PDB file of C-alpha atoms in Angstrom:
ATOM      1  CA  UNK H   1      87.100  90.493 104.903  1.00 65.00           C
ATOM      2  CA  UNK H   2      89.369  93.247 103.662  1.00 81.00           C
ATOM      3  CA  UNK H   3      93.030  92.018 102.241  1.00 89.00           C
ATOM      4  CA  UNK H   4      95.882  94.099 102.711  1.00 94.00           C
ATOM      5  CA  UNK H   5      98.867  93.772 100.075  1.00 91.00           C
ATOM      6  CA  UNK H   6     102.268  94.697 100.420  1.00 92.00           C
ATOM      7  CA  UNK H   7     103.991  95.499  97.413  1.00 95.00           C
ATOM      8  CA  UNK H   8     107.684  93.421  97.626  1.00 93.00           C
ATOM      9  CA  UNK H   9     108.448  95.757  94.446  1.00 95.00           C
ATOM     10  CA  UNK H  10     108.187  99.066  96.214  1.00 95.00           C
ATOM     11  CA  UNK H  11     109.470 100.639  99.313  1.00 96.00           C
ATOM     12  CA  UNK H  12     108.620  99.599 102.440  1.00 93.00           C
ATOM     13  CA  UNK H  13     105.885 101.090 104.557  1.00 92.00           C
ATOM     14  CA  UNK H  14     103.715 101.605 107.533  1.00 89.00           C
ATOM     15  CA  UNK H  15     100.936 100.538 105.687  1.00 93.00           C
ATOM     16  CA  UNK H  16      99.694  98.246 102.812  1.00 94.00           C
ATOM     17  CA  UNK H  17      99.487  99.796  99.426  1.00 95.00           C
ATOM     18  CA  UNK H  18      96.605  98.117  98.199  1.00 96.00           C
ATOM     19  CA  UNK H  19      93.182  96.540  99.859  1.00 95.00           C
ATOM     20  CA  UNK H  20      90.935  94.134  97.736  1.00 94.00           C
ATOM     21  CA  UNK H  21      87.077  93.669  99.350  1.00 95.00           C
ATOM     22  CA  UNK H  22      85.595  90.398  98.305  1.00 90.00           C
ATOM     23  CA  UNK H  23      82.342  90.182  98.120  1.00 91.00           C
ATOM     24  CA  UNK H  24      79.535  89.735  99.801  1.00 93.00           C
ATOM     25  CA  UNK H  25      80.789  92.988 101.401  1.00 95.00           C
ATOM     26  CA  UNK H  26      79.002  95.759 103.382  1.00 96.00           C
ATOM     27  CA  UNK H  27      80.974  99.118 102.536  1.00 97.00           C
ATOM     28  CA  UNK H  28      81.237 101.984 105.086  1.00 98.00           C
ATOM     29  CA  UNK H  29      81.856 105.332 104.098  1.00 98.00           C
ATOM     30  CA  UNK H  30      82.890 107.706 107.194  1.00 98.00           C
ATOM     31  CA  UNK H  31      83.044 111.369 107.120  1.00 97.00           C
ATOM     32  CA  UNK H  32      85.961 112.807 107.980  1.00 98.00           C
ATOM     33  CA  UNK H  33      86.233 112.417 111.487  1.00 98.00           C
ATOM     34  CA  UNK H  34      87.271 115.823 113.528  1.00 98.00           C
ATOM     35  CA  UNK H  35      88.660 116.615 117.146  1.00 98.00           C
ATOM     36  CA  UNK H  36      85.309 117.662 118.644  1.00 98.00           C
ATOM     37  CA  UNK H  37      84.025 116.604 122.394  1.00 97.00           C
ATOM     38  CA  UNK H  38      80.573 115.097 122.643  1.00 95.00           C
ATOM     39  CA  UNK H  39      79.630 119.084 122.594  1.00 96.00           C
ATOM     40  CA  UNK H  40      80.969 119.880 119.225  1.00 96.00           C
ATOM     41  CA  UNK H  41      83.785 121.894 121.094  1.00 97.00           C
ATOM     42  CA  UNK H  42      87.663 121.781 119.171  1.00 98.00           C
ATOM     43  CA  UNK H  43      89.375 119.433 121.889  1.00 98.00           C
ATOM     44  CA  UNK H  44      92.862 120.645 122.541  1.00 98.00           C
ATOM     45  CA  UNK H  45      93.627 123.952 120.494  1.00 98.00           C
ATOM     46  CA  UNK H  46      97.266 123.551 119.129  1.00 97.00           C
ATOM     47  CA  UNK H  47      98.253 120.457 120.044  1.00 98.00           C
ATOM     48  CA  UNK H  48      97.666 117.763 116.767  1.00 98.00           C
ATOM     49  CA  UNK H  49      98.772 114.715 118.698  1.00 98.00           C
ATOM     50  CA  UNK H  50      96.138 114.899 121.102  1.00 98.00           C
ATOM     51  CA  UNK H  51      93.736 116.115 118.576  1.00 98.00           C
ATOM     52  CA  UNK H  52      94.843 113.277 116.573  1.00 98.00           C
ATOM     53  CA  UNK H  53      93.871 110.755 119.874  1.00 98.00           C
ATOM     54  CA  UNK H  54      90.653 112.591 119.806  1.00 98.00           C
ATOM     55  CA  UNK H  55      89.884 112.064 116.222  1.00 98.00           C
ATOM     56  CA  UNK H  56      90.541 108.536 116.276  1.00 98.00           C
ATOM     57  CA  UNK H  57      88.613 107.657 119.091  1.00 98.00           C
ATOM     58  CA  UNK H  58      85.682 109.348 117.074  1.00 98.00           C
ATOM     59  CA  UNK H  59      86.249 107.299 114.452  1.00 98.00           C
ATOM     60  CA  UNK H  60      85.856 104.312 116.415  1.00 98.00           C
ATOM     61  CA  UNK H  61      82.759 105.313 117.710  1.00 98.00           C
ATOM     62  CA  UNK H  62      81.296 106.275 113.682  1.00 98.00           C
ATOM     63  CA  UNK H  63      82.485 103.169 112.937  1.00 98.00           C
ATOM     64  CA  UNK H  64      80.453 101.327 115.570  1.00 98.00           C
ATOM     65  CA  UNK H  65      77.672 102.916 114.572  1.00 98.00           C
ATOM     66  CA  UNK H  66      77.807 101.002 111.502  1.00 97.00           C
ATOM     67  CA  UNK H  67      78.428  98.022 112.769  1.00 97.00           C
ATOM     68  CA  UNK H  68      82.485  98.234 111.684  1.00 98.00           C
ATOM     69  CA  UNK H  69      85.500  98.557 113.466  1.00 98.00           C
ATOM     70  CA  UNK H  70      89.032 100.022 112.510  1.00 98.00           C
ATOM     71  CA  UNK H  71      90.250  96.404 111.904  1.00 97.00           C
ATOM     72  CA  UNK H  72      87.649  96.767 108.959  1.00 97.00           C
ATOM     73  CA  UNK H  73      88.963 100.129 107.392  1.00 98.00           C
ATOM     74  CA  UNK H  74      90.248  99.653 104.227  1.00 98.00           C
ATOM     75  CA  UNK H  75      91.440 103.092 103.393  1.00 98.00           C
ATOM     76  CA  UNK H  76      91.865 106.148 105.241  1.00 98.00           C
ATOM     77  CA  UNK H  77      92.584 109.695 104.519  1.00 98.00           C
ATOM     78  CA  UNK H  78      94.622 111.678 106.802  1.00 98.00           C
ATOM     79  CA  UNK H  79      94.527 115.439 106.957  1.00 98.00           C
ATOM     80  CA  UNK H  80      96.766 117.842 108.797  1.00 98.00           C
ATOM     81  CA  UNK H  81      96.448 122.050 109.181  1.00 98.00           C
ATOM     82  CA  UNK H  82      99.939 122.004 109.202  1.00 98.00           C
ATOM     83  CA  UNK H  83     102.974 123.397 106.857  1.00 96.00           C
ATOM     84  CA  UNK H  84     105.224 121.389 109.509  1.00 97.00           C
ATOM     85  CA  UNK H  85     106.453 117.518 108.340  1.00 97.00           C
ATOM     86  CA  UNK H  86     107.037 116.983 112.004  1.00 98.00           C
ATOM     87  CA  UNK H  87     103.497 117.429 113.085  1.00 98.00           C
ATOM     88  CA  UNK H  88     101.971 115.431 109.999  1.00 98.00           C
ATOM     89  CA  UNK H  89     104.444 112.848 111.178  1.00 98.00           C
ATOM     90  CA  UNK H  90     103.499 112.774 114.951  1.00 98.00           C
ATOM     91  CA  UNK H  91      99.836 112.928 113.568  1.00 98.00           C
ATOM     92  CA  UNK H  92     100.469 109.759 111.428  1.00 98.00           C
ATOM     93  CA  UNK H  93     101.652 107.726 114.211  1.00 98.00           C
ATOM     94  CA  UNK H  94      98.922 108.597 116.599  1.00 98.00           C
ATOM     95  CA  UNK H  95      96.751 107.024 113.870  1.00 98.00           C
ATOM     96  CA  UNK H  96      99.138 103.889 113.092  1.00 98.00           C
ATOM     97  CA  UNK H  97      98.818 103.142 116.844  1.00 98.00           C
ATOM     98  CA  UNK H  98      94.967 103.280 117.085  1.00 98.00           C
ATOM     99  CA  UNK H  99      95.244 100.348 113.980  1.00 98.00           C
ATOM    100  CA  UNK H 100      97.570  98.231 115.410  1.00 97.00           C
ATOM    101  CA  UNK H 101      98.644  95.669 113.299  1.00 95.00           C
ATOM    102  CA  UNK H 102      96.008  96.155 110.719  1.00 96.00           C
ATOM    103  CA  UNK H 103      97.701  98.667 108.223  1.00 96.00           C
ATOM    104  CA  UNK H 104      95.383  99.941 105.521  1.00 97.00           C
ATOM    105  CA  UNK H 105      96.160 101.993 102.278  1.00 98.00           C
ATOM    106  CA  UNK H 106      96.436 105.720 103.690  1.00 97.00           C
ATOM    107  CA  UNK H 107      97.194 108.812 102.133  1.00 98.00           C
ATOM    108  CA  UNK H 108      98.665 111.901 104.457  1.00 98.00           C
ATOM    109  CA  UNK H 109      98.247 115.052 103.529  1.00 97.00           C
ATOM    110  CA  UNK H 110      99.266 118.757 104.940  1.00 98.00           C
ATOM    111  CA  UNK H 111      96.486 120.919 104.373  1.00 98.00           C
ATOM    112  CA  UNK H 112      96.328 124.992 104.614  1.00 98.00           C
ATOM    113  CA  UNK H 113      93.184 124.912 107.413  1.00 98.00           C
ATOM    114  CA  UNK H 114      90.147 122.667 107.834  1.00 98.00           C
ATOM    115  CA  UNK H 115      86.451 122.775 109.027  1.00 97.00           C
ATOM    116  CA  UNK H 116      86.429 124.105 112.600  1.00 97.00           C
ATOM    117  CA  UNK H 117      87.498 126.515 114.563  1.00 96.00           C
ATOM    118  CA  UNK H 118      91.110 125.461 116.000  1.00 98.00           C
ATOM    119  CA  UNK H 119      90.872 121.873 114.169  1.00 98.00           C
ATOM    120  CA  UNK H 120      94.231 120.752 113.030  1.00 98.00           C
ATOM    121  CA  UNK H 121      93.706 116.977 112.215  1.00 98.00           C
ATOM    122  CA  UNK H 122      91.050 114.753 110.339  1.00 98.00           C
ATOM    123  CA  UNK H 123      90.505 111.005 109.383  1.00 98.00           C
ATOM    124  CA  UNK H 124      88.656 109.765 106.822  1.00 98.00           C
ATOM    125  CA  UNK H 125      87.815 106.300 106.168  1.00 98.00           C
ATOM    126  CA  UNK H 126      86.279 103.298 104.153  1.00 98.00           C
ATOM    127  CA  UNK H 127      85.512 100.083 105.572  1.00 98.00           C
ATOM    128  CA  UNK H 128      84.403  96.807 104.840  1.00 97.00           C
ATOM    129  CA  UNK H 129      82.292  94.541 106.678  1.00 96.00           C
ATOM    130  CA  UNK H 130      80.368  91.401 105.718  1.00 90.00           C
ATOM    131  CA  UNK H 131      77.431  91.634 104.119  1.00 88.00           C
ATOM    132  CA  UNK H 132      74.301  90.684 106.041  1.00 76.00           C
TER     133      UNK H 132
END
């Protein structure tokens, strides 16, 4: 459903700089998904990588819930409580991992704090699924 488009006239990346939905399409707006246990409890204080697992994982499950899967996202929005390059970094490829070979526009950003208590990552995301 969604294409992905590399740009051959600018510098390569981990992900595709543009995605085109053709219709009929179904679009999926997630809210930022956060590091919190089935609870609502900040998983792993301090430690973005496995927040970052925990995150995406939740994602997933959103996702599902709509009837989409990450091999439908067409964009995604990474955030990271962090003035460090290394953690957005380490954060990044936690998230390139859960996509696998599907590579979506993404923007990564540092951020100064988020939402909850102890949270240090977030994903947003848009999908696209066929219409029904």
């Amino acid at each position: 459903m969604p294409h992905l488009l590399h740009v051959p006239t600018l510098a390569t990346t981990e992900y595709a700089y543009v995605a085109t939905v053709e219709p009929p399409a179904r679009l999926v707006f997630a809210a930022g998904a956060c590091p919190l246990d089935a609870d609502g409890t900040t998983v792993a204080p301090g430690d973005p990588i496995a927040q970052a697992r925990q995150v995406m994982t939740n994602l997933e499950t959103a996702l599902a819930a709509a009837g989409a899967r990450l091999a439908d996202v067409v964009k995604t929005t990474v955030y990271v409580a962090s003035p460090e390059r290394a953690d957005l970094v380490a954060v990044w490829q936690v998230v390139r991992d859960a996509f696998g070979d599907h590579d979506p526009p993404s923007t990564l950003l540092g951020v100064a704090v988020l939402g909850y208590p102890e949270q240090l990552v977030e994903v947003e995301a848009i999908a696209a699924v066929p219409a029904s």
